[in-house]
mmCIF file with all atom_site columns, C-alpha atoms in Angstrom:
data_model
loop_
_atom_site.group_PDB
_atom_site.id
_atom_site.type_symbol
_atom_site.label_atom_id
_atom_site.label_alt_id
_atom_site.label_comp_id
_atom_site.label_asym_id
_atom_site.label_entity_id
_atom_site.label_seq_id
_atom_site.pdbx_PDB_ins_code
_atom_site.Cartn_x
_atom_site.Cartn_y
_atom_site.Cartn_z
_atom_site.occupancy
_atom_site.B_iso_or_equiv
_atom_site.pdbx_formal_charge
_atom_site.auth_seq_id
_atom_site.auth_comp_id
_atom_site.auth_asym_id
_atom_site.auth_atom_id
_atom_site.pdbx_PDB_model_num
ATOM 1   C CA . UNK V 1 1   ? 132.867 -131.417 -6.429 1.00 58.00 ? 1   UNK V CA 1
ATOM 2   C CA . UNK V 1 2   ? 129.303 -132.037 -4.291 1.00 70.00 ? 2   UNK V CA 1
ATOM 3   C CA . UNK V 1 3   ? 128.906 -130.700 -0.532 1.00 69.00 ? 3   UNK V CA 1
ATOM 4   C CA . UNK V 1 4   ? 130.212 -134.079 1.453  1.00 75.00 ? 4   UNK V CA 1
ATOM 5   C CA . UNK V 1 5   ? 133.542 -133.799 -0.468 1.00 77.00 ? 5   UNK V CA 1
ATOM 6   C CA . UNK V 1 6   ? 134.093 -130.206 0.395  1.00 77.00 ? 6   UNK V CA 1
ATOM 7   C CA . UNK V 1 7   ? 133.622 -131.082 3.805  1.00 76.00 ? 7   UNK V CA 1
ATOM 8   C CA . UNK V 1 8   ? 135.883 -134.105 3.960  1.00 82.00 ? 8   UNK V CA 1
ATOM 9   C CA . UNK V 1 9   ? 138.332 -131.391 1.625  1.00 87.00 ? 9   UNK V CA 1
ATOM 10  C CA . UNK V 1 10  ? 138.296 -129.004 4.424  1.00 82.00 ? 10  UNK V CA 1
ATOM 11  C CA . UNK V 1 11  ? 138.522 -131.148 7.252  1.00 83.00 ? 11  UNK V CA 1
ATOM 12  C CA . UNK V 1 12  ? 141.423 -133.149 5.544  1.00 87.00 ? 12  UNK V CA 1
ATOM 13  C CA . UNK V 1 13  ? 142.545 -129.312 4.967  1.00 86.00 ? 13  UNK V CA 1
ATOM 14  C CA . UNK V 1 14  ? 142.537 -127.996 8.874  1.00 87.00 ? 14  UNK V CA 1
ATOM 15  C CA . UNK V 1 15  ? 143.649 -130.897 10.323 1.00 88.00 ? 15  UNK V CA 1
ATOM 16  C CA . UNK V 1 16  ? 146.742 -130.706 8.151  1.00 87.00 ? 16  UNK V CA 1
ATOM 17  C CA . UNK V 1 17  ? 146.750 -127.210 9.311  1.00 86.00 ? 17  UNK V CA 1
ATOM 18  C CA . UNK V 1 18  ? 146.662 -127.948 13.373 1.00 85.00 ? 18  UNK V CA 1
ATOM 19  C CA . UNK V 1 19  ? 149.269 -131.193 12.590 1.00 86.00 ? 19  UNK V CA 1
ATOM 20  C CA . UNK V 1 20  ? 151.733 -128.463 11.156 1.00 82.00 ? 20  UNK V CA 1
ATOM 21  C CA . UNK V 1 21  ? 151.077 -125.836 13.362 1.00 83.00 ? 21  UNK V CA 1
ATOM 22  C CA . UNK V 1 22  ? 150.923 -128.595 16.440 1.00 80.00 ? 22  UNK V CA 1
ATOM 23  C CA . UNK V 1 23  ? 155.175 -129.607 15.056 1.00 73.00 ? 23  UNK V CA 1
ATOM 24  C CA . UNK V 1 24  ? 156.326 -126.629 15.717 1.00 72.00 ? 24  UNK V CA 1
ATOM 25  C CA . UNK V 1 25  ? 155.337 -126.124 18.523 1.00 76.00 ? 25  UNK V CA 1
ATOM 26  C CA . UNK V 1 26  ? 156.961 -128.756 20.219 1.00 74.00 ? 26  UNK V CA 1
ATOM 27  C CA . UNK V 1 27  ? 159.668 -127.916 17.929 1.00 70.00 ? 27  UNK V CA 1
ATOM 28  C CA . UNK V 1 28  ? 159.997 -124.548 19.550 1.00 76.00 ? 28  UNK V CA 1
ATOM 29  C CA . UNK V 1 29  ? 159.928 -126.115 23.254 1.00 79.00 ? 29  UNK V CA 1
ATOM 30  C CA . UNK V 1 30  ? 161.948 -128.810 22.401 1.00 83.00 ? 30  UNK V CA 1
ATOM 31  C CA . UNK V 1 31  ? 164.692 -126.075 21.290 1.00 86.00 ? 31  UNK V CA 1
ATOM 32  C CA . UNK V 1 32  ? 163.773 -124.357 24.681 1.00 90.00 ? 32  UNK V CA 1
ATOM 33  C CA . UNK V 1 33  ? 164.202 -126.908 27.279 1.00 92.00 ? 33  UNK V CA 1
ATOM 34  C CA . UNK V 1 34  ? 167.518 -127.919 25.611 1.00 94.00 ? 34  UNK V CA 1
ATOM 35  C CA . UNK V 1 35  ? 168.545 -124.078 26.173 1.00 94.00 ? 35  UNK V CA 1
ATOM 36  C CA . UNK V 1 36  ? 166.656 -123.982 29.773 1.00 93.00 ? 36  UNK V CA 1
ATOM 37  C CA . UNK V 1 37  ? 169.189 -127.462 30.472 1.00 94.00 ? 37  UNK V CA 1
ATOM 38  C CA . UNK V 1 38  ? 171.919 -125.211 29.719 1.00 95.00 ? 38  UNK V CA 1
ATOM 39  C CA . UNK V 1 39  ? 171.156 -122.984 32.348 1.00 93.00 ? 39  UNK V CA 1
ATOM 40  C CA . UNK V 1 40  ? 170.563 -125.088 34.577 1.00 93.00 ? 40  UNK V CA 1
ATOM 41  C CA . UNK V 1 41  ? 173.941 -126.691 34.284 1.00 92.00 ? 41  UNK V CA 1
ATOM 42  C CA . UNK V 1 42  ? 175.654 -123.230 34.102 1.00 91.00 ? 42  UNK V CA 1
ATOM 43  C CA . UNK V 1 43  ? 173.805 -122.813 38.056 1.00 90.00 ? 43  UNK V CA 1
ATOM 44  C CA . UNK V 1 44  ? 175.175 -126.052 39.402 1.00 88.00 ? 44  UNK V CA 1
ATOM 45  C CA . UNK V 1 45  ? 178.459 -125.953 37.935 1.00 88.00 ? 45  UNK V CA 1
ATOM 46  C CA . UNK V 1 46  ? 178.313 -122.182 39.505 1.00 86.00 ? 46  UNK V CA 1
ATOM 47  C CA . UNK V 1 47  ? 177.626 -123.097 43.103 1.00 82.00 ? 47  UNK V CA 1
ATOM 48  C CA . UNK V 1 48  ? 179.967 -125.828 42.859 1.00 77.00 ? 48  UNK V CA 1
ATOM 49  C CA . UNK V 1 49  ? 182.733 -123.485 41.604 1.00 73.00 ? 49  UNK V CA 1
ATOM 50  C CA . UNK V 1 50  ? 181.849 -120.878 44.598 1.00 70.00 ? 50  UNK V CA 1
ATOM 51  C CA . UNK V 1 51  ? 183.665 -123.449 47.095 1.00 53.00 ? 51  UNK V CA 1
ATOM 52  C CA . UNK V 1 52  ? 180.334 -123.111 49.109 1.00 50.00 ? 52  UNK V CA 1
ATOM 53  C CA . UNK V 1 53  ? 179.489 -127.121 48.544 1.00 48.00 ? 53  UNK V CA 1
ATOM 54  C CA . UNK V 1 54  ? 182.343 -130.248 48.911 1.00 53.00 ? 54  UNK V CA 1
ATOM 55  C CA . UNK V 1 55  ? 181.699 -133.411 45.929 1.00 53.00 ? 55  UNK V CA 1
ATOM 56  C CA . UNK V 1 56  ? 180.131 -135.508 48.802 1.00 55.00 ? 56  UNK V CA 1
ATOM 57  C CA . UNK V 1 57  ? 177.832 -132.616 49.810 1.00 53.00 ? 57  UNK V CA 1
ATOM 58  C CA . UNK V 1 58  ? 177.403 -130.936 46.622 1.00 63.00 ? 58  UNK V CA 1
ATOM 59  C CA . UNK V 1 59  ? 176.029 -134.305 45.017 1.00 73.00 ? 59  UNK V CA 1
ATOM 60  C CA . UNK V 1 60  ? 173.740 -134.749 48.236 1.00 75.00 ? 60  UNK V CA 1
ATOM 61  C CA . UNK V 1 61  ? 172.495 -131.372 47.356 1.00 75.00 ? 61  UNK V CA 1
ATOM 62  C CA . UNK V 1 62  ? 171.266 -132.049 43.268 1.00 82.00 ? 62  UNK V CA 1
ATOM 63  C CA . UNK V 1 63  ? 169.998 -135.316 44.876 1.00 85.00 ? 63  UNK V CA 1
ATOM 64  C CA . UNK V 1 64  ? 168.027 -132.925 47.150 1.00 85.00 ? 64  UNK V CA 1
ATOM 65  C CA . UNK V 1 65  ? 167.132 -130.094 44.670 1.00 87.00 ? 65  UNK V CA 1
ATOM 66  C CA . UNK V 1 66  ? 166.022 -133.595 42.018 1.00 89.00 ? 66  UNK V CA 1
ATOM 67  C CA . UNK V 1 67  ? 163.349 -134.332 44.713 1.00 90.00 ? 67  UNK V CA 1
ATOM 68  C CA . UNK V 1 68  ? 161.764 -131.256 44.724 1.00 91.00 ? 68  UNK V CA 1
ATOM 69  C CA . UNK V 1 69  ? 162.117 -130.837 41.461 1.00 91.00 ? 69  UNK V CA 1
ATOM 70  C CA . UNK V 1 70  ? 160.760 -133.930 40.415 1.00 90.00 ? 70  UNK V CA 1
ATOM 71  C CA . UNK V 1 71  ? 158.066 -134.162 42.473 1.00 90.00 ? 71  UNK V CA 1
ATOM 72  C CA . UNK V 1 72  ? 157.213 -130.309 40.958 1.00 91.00 ? 72  UNK V CA 1
ATOM 73  C CA . UNK V 1 73  ? 158.263 -130.384 37.401 1.00 90.00 ? 73  UNK V CA 1
ATOM 74  C CA . UNK V 1 74  ? 158.192 -134.241 36.911 1.00 86.00 ? 74  UNK V CA 1
ATOM 75  C CA . UNK V 1 75  ? 160.689 -137.011 36.090 1.00 85.00 ? 75  UNK V CA 1
ATOM 76  C CA . UNK V 1 76  ? 163.036 -135.508 33.854 1.00 87.00 ? 76  UNK V CA 1
ATOM 77  C CA . UNK V 1 77  ? 164.361 -133.607 36.275 1.00 90.00 ? 77  UNK V CA 1
ATOM 78  C CA . UNK V 1 78  ? 165.822 -136.766 37.919 1.00 91.00 ? 78  UNK V CA 1
ATOM 79  C CA . UNK V 1 79  ? 169.219 -137.264 39.936 1.00 91.00 ? 79  UNK V CA 1
ATOM 80  C CA . UNK V 1 80  ? 170.861 -138.393 36.430 1.00 92.00 ? 80  UNK V CA 1
ATOM 81  C CA . UNK V 1 81  ? 169.630 -135.880 34.265 1.00 93.00 ? 81  UNK V CA 1
ATOM 82  C CA . UNK V 1 82  ? 170.588 -132.963 36.362 1.00 93.00 ? 82  UNK V CA 1
ATOM 83  C CA . UNK V 1 83  ? 173.882 -135.209 36.050 1.00 92.00 ? 83  UNK V CA 1
ATOM 84  C CA . UNK V 1 84  ? 173.455 -134.549 32.679 1.00 94.00 ? 84  UNK V CA 1
ATOM 85  C CA . UNK V 1 85  ? 172.876 -130.859 32.758 1.00 94.00 ? 85  UNK V CA 1
ATOM 86  C CA . UNK V 1 86  ? 175.862 -130.328 34.491 1.00 92.00 ? 86  UNK V CA 1
ATOM 87  C CA . UNK V 1 87  ? 177.541 -132.085 31.872 1.00 94.00 ? 87  UNK V CA 1
ATOM 88  C CA . UNK V 1 88  ? 176.089 -130.794 29.703 1.00 96.00 ? 88  UNK V CA 1
ATOM 89  C CA . UNK V 1 89  ? 177.235 -127.001 30.323 1.00 94.00 ? 89  UNK V CA 1
ATOM 90  C CA . UNK V 1 90  ? 180.958 -128.357 30.807 1.00 93.00 ? 90  UNK V CA 1
ATOM 91  C CA . UNK V 1 91  ? 181.425 -129.484 27.384 1.00 94.00 ? 91  UNK V CA 1
ATOM 92  C CA . UNK V 1 92  ? 179.594 -126.940 26.107 1.00 94.00 ? 92  UNK V CA 1
ATOM 93  C CA . UNK V 1 93  ? 179.730 -123.713 28.253 1.00 92.00 ? 93  UNK V CA 1
ATOM 94  C CA . UNK V 1 94  ? 183.229 -122.808 25.731 1.00 90.00 ? 94  UNK V CA 1
ATOM 95  C CA . UNK V 1 95  ? 182.791 -124.392 23.269 1.00 90.00 ? 95  UNK V CA 1
ATOM 96  C CA . UNK V 1 96  ? 182.643 -122.329 19.945 1.00 86.00 ? 96  UNK V CA 1
ATOM 97  C CA . UNK V 1 97  ? 181.318 -123.539 16.542 1.00 84.00 ? 97  UNK V CA 1
ATOM 98  C CA . UNK V 1 98  ? 180.914 -121.410 13.183 1.00 79.00 ? 98  UNK V CA 1
ATOM 99  C CA . UNK V 1 99  ? 177.468 -120.206 12.814 1.00 79.00 ? 99  UNK V CA 1
ATOM 100 C CA . UNK V 1 100 ? 178.074 -120.373 8.932  1.00 78.00 ? 100 UNK V CA 1
ATOM 101 C CA . UNK V 1 101 ? 176.572 -123.723 8.482  1.00 77.00 ? 101 UNK V CA 1
ATOM 102 C CA . UNK V 1 102 ? 172.899 -122.467 10.112 1.00 81.00 ? 102 UNK V CA 1
ATOM 103 C CA . UNK V 1 103 ? 172.398 -119.053 8.747  1.00 79.00 ? 103 UNK V CA 1
ATOM 104 C CA . UNK V 1 104 ? 169.645 -121.054 6.533  1.00 74.00 ? 104 UNK V CA 1
ATOM 105 C CA . UNK V 1 105 ? 168.020 -121.879 10.020 1.00 73.00 ? 105 UNK V CA 1
ATOM 106 C CA . UNK V 1 106 ? 167.091 -118.494 10.269 1.00 72.00 ? 106 UNK V CA 1
ATOM 107 C CA . UNK V 1 107 ? 168.674 -116.098 14.248 1.00 77.00 ? 107 UNK V CA 1
ATOM 108 C CA . UNK V 1 108 ? 168.621 -118.863 16.778 1.00 83.00 ? 108 UNK V CA 1
ATOM 109 C CA . UNK V 1 109 ? 168.695 -117.839 20.392 1.00 85.00 ? 109 UNK V CA 1
ATOM 110 C CA . UNK V 1 110 ? 171.700 -117.808 22.024 1.00 87.00 ? 110 UNK V CA 1
ATOM 111 C CA . UNK V 1 111 ? 173.206 -118.689 25.503 1.00 90.00 ? 111 UNK V CA 1
ATOM 112 C CA . UNK V 1 112 ? 174.489 -115.997 28.210 1.00 85.00 ? 112 UNK V CA 1
ATOM 113 C CA . UNK V 1 113 ? 178.264 -117.553 26.782 1.00 88.00 ? 113 UNK V CA 1
ATOM 114 C CA . UNK V 1 114 ? 177.444 -117.111 23.021 1.00 86.00 ? 114 UNK V CA 1
ATOM 115 C CA . UNK V 1 115 ? 176.031 -120.357 21.877 1.00 89.00 ? 115 UNK V CA 1
ATOM 116 C CA . UNK V 1 116 ? 173.668 -121.487 20.164 1.00 91.00 ? 116 UNK V CA 1
ATOM 117 C CA . UNK V 1 117 ? 172.245 -125.055 19.876 1.00 92.00 ? 117 UNK V CA 1
ATOM 118 C CA . UNK V 1 118 ? 169.494 -126.501 16.836 1.00 90.00 ? 118 UNK V CA 1
ATOM 119 C CA . UNK V 1 119 ? 169.036 -130.332 17.459 1.00 91.00 ? 119 UNK V CA 1
ATOM 120 C CA . UNK V 1 120 ? 166.841 -132.024 20.792 1.00 92.00 ? 120 UNK V CA 1
ATOM 121 C CA . UNK V 1 121 ? 167.530 -132.623 24.107 1.00 94.00 ? 121 UNK V CA 1
ATOM 122 C CA . UNK V 1 122 ? 168.779 -136.519 22.809 1.00 94.00 ? 122 UNK V CA 1
ATOM 123 C CA . UNK V 1 123 ? 170.717 -135.477 20.169 1.00 95.00 ? 123 UNK V CA 1
ATOM 124 C CA . UNK V 1 124 ? 173.062 -133.559 22.718 1.00 96.00 ? 124 UNK V CA 1
ATOM 125 C CA . UNK V 1 125 ? 173.410 -136.250 25.047 1.00 96.00 ? 125 UNK V CA 1
ATOM 126 C CA . UNK V 1 126 ? 174.994 -138.383 22.277 1.00 96.00 ? 126 UNK V CA 1
ATOM 127 C CA . UNK V 1 127 ? 176.895 -135.438 21.310 1.00 96.00 ? 127 UNK V CA 1
ATOM 128 C CA . UNK V 1 128 ? 178.062 -135.138 24.370 1.00 95.00 ? 128 UNK V CA 1
ATOM 129 C CA . UNK V 1 129 ? 179.489 -138.994 24.604 1.00 94.00 ? 129 UNK V CA 1
ATOM 130 C CA . UNK V 1 130 ? 181.835 -137.506 21.522 1.00 94.00 ? 130 UNK V CA 1
ATOM 131 C CA . UNK V 1 131 ? 185.376 -136.589 22.971 1.00 93.00 ? 131 UNK V CA 1
ATOM 132 C CA . UNK V 1 132 ? 186.967 -135.312 19.783 1.00 92.00 ? 132 UNK V CA 1
ATOM 133 C CA . UNK V 1 133 ? 185.665 -132.100 18.792 1.00 92.00 ? 133 UNK V CA 1
ATOM 134 C CA . UNK V 1 134 ? 186.098 -131.478 15.406 1.00 89.00 ? 134 UNK V CA 1
ATOM 135 C CA . UNK V 1 135 ? 184.041 -135.096 15.438 1.00 91.00 ? 135 UNK V CA 1
ATOM 136 C CA . UNK V 1 136 ? 181.329 -133.748 17.714 1.00 93.00 ? 136 UNK V CA 1
ATOM 137 C CA . UNK V 1 137 ? 180.889 -130.437 15.805 1.00 91.00 ? 137 UNK V CA 1
ATOM 138 C CA . UNK V 1 138 ? 181.088 -132.249 12.311 1.00 89.00 ? 138 UNK V CA 1
ATOM 139 C CA . UNK V 1 139 ? 177.892 -134.449 13.543 1.00 92.00 ? 139 UNK V CA 1
ATOM 140 C CA . UNK V 1 140 ? 176.213 -131.505 14.881 1.00 92.00 ? 140 UNK V CA 1
ATOM 141 C CA . UNK V 1 141 ? 175.854 -129.509 11.393 1.00 90.00 ? 141 UNK V CA 1
ATOM 142 C CA . UNK V 1 142 ? 175.189 -132.658 9.279  1.00 88.00 ? 142 UNK V CA 1
ATOM 143 C CA . UNK V 1 143 ? 172.488 -134.272 12.086 1.00 91.00 ? 143 UNK V CA 1
ATOM 144 C CA . UNK V 1 144 ? 170.626 -130.646 11.891 1.00 88.00 ? 144 UNK V CA 1
ATOM 145 C CA . UNK V 1 145 ? 171.519 -129.586 8.133  1.00 85.00 ? 145 UNK V CA 1
ATOM 146 C CA . UNK V 1 146 ? 170.061 -133.129 6.783  1.00 85.00 ? 146 UNK V CA 1
ATOM 147 C CA . UNK V 1 147 ? 167.371 -133.157 9.758  1.00 87.00 ? 147 UNK V CA 1
ATOM 148 C CA . UNK V 1 148 ? 168.462 -136.793 11.137 1.00 89.00 ? 148 UNK V CA 1
ATOM 149 C CA . UNK V 1 149 ? 166.347 -137.259 13.400 1.00 91.00 ? 149 UNK V CA 1
ATOM 150 C CA . UNK V 1 150 ? 168.488 -139.816 17.014 1.00 93.00 ? 150 UNK V CA 1
ATOM 151 C CA . UNK V 1 151 ? 168.482 -142.809 15.612 1.00 92.00 ? 151 UNK V CA 1
ATOM 152 C CA . UNK V 1 152 ? 169.606 -141.954 12.072 1.00 91.00 ? 152 UNK V CA 1
ATOM 153 C CA . UNK V 1 153 ? 172.151 -140.117 13.686 1.00 92.00 ? 153 UNK V CA 1
ATOM 154 C CA . UNK V 1 154 ? 173.557 -142.612 15.875 1.00 92.00 ? 154 UNK V CA 1
ATOM 155 C CA . UNK V 1 155 ? 173.352 -144.776 12.425 1.00 90.00 ? 155 UNK V CA 1
ATOM 156 C CA . UNK V 1 156 ? 175.605 -142.717 10.563 1.00 89.00 ? 156 UNK V CA 1
ATOM 157 C CA . UNK V 1 157 ? 177.774 -142.388 13.802 1.00 89.00 ? 157 UNK V CA 1
ATOM 158 C CA . UNK V 1 158 ? 178.328 -146.244 13.987 1.00 90.00 ? 158 UNK V CA 1
ATOM 159 C CA . UNK V 1 159 ? 178.993 -146.613 10.469 1.00 86.00 ? 159 UNK V CA 1
ATOM 160 C CA . UNK V 1 160 ? 181.945 -144.308 11.100 1.00 86.00 ? 160 UNK V CA 1
ATOM 161 C CA . UNK V 1 161 ? 181.114 -141.241 8.774  1.00 86.00 ? 161 UNK V CA 1
ATOM 162 C CA . UNK V 1 162 ? 183.844 -138.939 9.851  1.00 86.00 ? 162 UNK V CA 1
ATOM 163 C CA . UNK V 1 163 ? 186.208 -141.254 10.435 1.00 86.00 ? 163 UNK V CA 1
ATOM 164 C CA . UNK V 1 164 ? 185.884 -142.809 6.517  1.00 83.00 ? 164 UNK V CA 1
ATOM 165 C CA . UNK V 1 165 ? 185.490 -138.757 5.446  1.00 82.00 ? 165 UNK V CA 1
ATOM 166 C CA . UNK V 1 166 ? 188.874 -137.344 7.844  1.00 79.00 ? 166 UNK V CA 1
ATOM 167 C CA . UNK V 1 167 ? 191.472 -140.171 5.756  1.00 77.00 ? 167 UNK V CA 1
ATOM 168 C CA . UNK V 1 168 ? 190.229 -138.849 2.271  1.00 71.00 ? 168 UNK V CA 1
ATOM 169 C CA . UNK V 1 169 ? 191.830 -135.284 3.677  1.00 69.00 ? 169 UNK V CA 1
ATOM 170 C CA . UNK V 1 170 ? 194.929 -133.416 4.971  1.00 64.00 ? 170 UNK V CA 1
ATOM 171 C CA . UNK V 1 171 ? 194.874 -131.576 8.110  1.00 58.00 ? 171 UNK V CA 1
ATOM 172 C CA . UNK V 1 172 ? 193.163 -128.785 7.193  1.00 67.00 ? 172 UNK V CA 1
ATOM 173 C CA . UNK V 1 173 ? 190.377 -130.867 5.445  1.00 65.00 ? 173 UNK V CA 1
ATOM 174 C CA . UNK V 1 174 ? 189.617 -132.369 8.330  1.00 61.00 ? 174 UNK V CA 1
ATOM 175 C CA . UNK V 1 175 ? 189.354 -128.731 9.924  1.00 57.00 ? 175 UNK V CA 1
ATOM 176 C CA . UNK V 1 176 ? 186.934 -127.740 7.507  1.00 65.00 ? 176 UNK V CA 1
ATOM 177 C CA . UNK V 1 177 ? 184.766 -131.078 8.407  1.00 63.00 ? 177 UNK V CA 1
ATOM 178 C CA . UNK V 1 178 ? 184.393 -129.582 12.275 1.00 57.00 ? 178 UNK V CA 1
ATOM 179 C CA . UNK V 1 179 ? 183.484 -126.507 10.573 1.00 60.00 ? 179 UNK V CA 1
ATOM 180 C CA . UNK V 1 180 ? 181.256 -126.667 7.396  1.00 63.00 ? 180 UNK V CA 1
ATOM 181 C CA . UNK V 1 181 ? 180.476 -130.147 7.378  1.00 62.00 ? 181 UNK V CA 1
ATOM 182 C CA . UNK V 1 182 ? 180.260 -132.314 4.758  1.00 61.00 ? 182 UNK V CA 1
ATOM 183 C CA . UNK V 1 183 ? 180.233 -130.239 1.577  1.00 53.00 ? 183 UNK V CA 1
ATOM 184 C CA . UNK V 1 184 ? 179.471 -131.482 -1.660 1.00 41.00 ? 184 UNK V CA 1
ATOM 185 C CA . UNK V 1 185 ? 181.301 -129.204 -4.527 1.00 43.00 ? 185 UNK V CA 1
ATOM 186 C CA . UNK V 1 186 ? 181.788 -132.196 -6.940 1.00 40.00 ? 186 UNK V CA 1
ATOM 187 C CA . UNK V 1 187 ? 181.175 -136.097 -7.983 1.00 37.00 ? 187 UNK V CA 1
ATOM 188 C CA . UNK V 1 188 ? 184.358 -136.766 -6.385 1.00 41.00 ? 188 UNK V CA 1
ATOM 189 C CA . UNK V 1 189 ? 182.495 -135.868 -2.980 1.00 41.00 ? 189 UNK V CA 1
ATOM 190 C CA . UNK V 1 190 ? 180.005 -138.021 -3.655 1.00 33.00 ? 190 UNK V CA 1
ATOM 191 C CA . UNK V 1 191 ? 181.525 -140.542 -4.110 1.00 33.00 ? 191 UNK V CA 1
ATOM 192 C CA . UNK V 1 192 ? 183.294 -140.521 -0.889 1.00 38.00 ? 192 UNK V CA 1
ATOM 193 C CA . UNK V 1 193 ? 179.956 -141.644 1.133  1.00 37.00 ? 193 UNK V CA 1
ATOM 194 C CA . UNK V 1 194 ? 177.349 -142.097 -1.370 1.00 29.00 ? 194 UNK V CA 1
ATOM 195 C CA . UNK V 1 195 ? 175.000 -144.329 0.980  1.00 30.00 ? 195 UNK V CA 1
ATOM 196 C CA . UNK V 1 196 ? 175.750 -142.468 4.354  1.00 31.00 ? 196 UNK V CA 1
ATOM 197 C CA . UNK V 1 197 ? 174.501 -138.719 3.482  1.00 31.00 ? 197 UNK V CA 1
ATOM 198 C CA . UNK V 1 198 ? 170.169 -138.701 4.014  1.00 32.00 ? 198 UNK V CA 1
ATOM 199 C CA . UNK V 1 199 ? 168.774 -138.999 0.376  1.00 28.00 ? 199 UNK V CA 1
ATOM 200 C CA . UNK V 1 200 ? 167.781 -135.798 0.163  1.00 32.00 ? 200 UNK V CA 1
ATOM 201 C CA . UNK V 1 201 ? 171.028 -133.549 0.505  1.00 29.00 ? 201 UNK V CA 1
ATOM 202 C CA . UNK V 1 202 ? 170.296 -130.388 2.048  1.00 27.00 ? 202 UNK V CA 1
ATOM 203 C CA . UNK V 1 203 ? 166.409 -130.572 3.123  1.00 31.00 ? 203 UNK V CA 1
ATOM 204 C CA . UNK V 1 204 ? 164.109 -127.911 5.358  1.00 33.00 ? 204 UNK V CA 1
ATOM 205 C CA . UNK V 1 205 ? 165.704 -127.977 9.395  1.00 30.00 ? 205 UNK V CA 1
ATOM 206 C CA . UNK V 1 206 ? 162.866 -129.940 11.280 1.00 34.00 ? 206 UNK V CA 1
ATOM 207 C CA . UNK V 1 207 ? 164.026 -130.638 15.151 1.00 35.00 ? 207 UNK V CA 1
ATOM 208 C CA . UNK V 1 208 ? 164.022 -134.416 16.053 1.00 33.00 ? 208 UNK V CA 1
ATOM 209 C CA . UNK V 1 209 ? 160.928 -135.434 18.430 1.00 31.00 ? 209 UNK V CA 1
ATOM 210 C CA . UNK V 1 210 ? 162.098 -138.393 19.306 1.00 34.00 ? 210 UNK V CA 1
ATOM 211 C CA . UNK V 1 211 ? 162.689 -137.735 23.357 1.00 35.00 ? 211 UNK V CA 1
ATOM 212 C CA . UNK V 1 212 ? 163.755 -135.134 25.394 1.00 38.00 ? 212 UNK V CA 1
#
């Protein structure tokens, strides 16, 4: 290998290392913001529950905070986003999910209510639109386990994956879906949804960086 080839190889190796490092940094920031939004939602709810603000007054205060936070930190703290953060806490503040399917990802931070999160804010915005808790847990497990991007998660949900799998199970089987996701134990399990799971059965965990 001549000198020029070695220089090119070094450049590619260094570039690859930097890209991986930046990707991990963005993923860590992304997850960190999910926890931050949860705690912001908790603070908003606690003020409301304290009885110091009536509904309309509370909305005005939220708008005022949004304007000040947006000026200081950017548009991600718009009134709509603060409202979503409030809803995030209301949905997940008392939510419990088995950590068993997530053990392979290592220990994650724990919120003040004991909940851990594994995906991007954009994922949780979609999850919050799912009223059925068992269905919501199923998609959270599968999205984390299979590394689904936001668009892939939407596609899987639009395909009614959970409903189709649930139809083939009894009540305990449905509960197991919400605790463990789709567990492939034999050829029969692969036949139930052959085209709707990721082509790689259980790839390494990654956080979607699509938005938020």
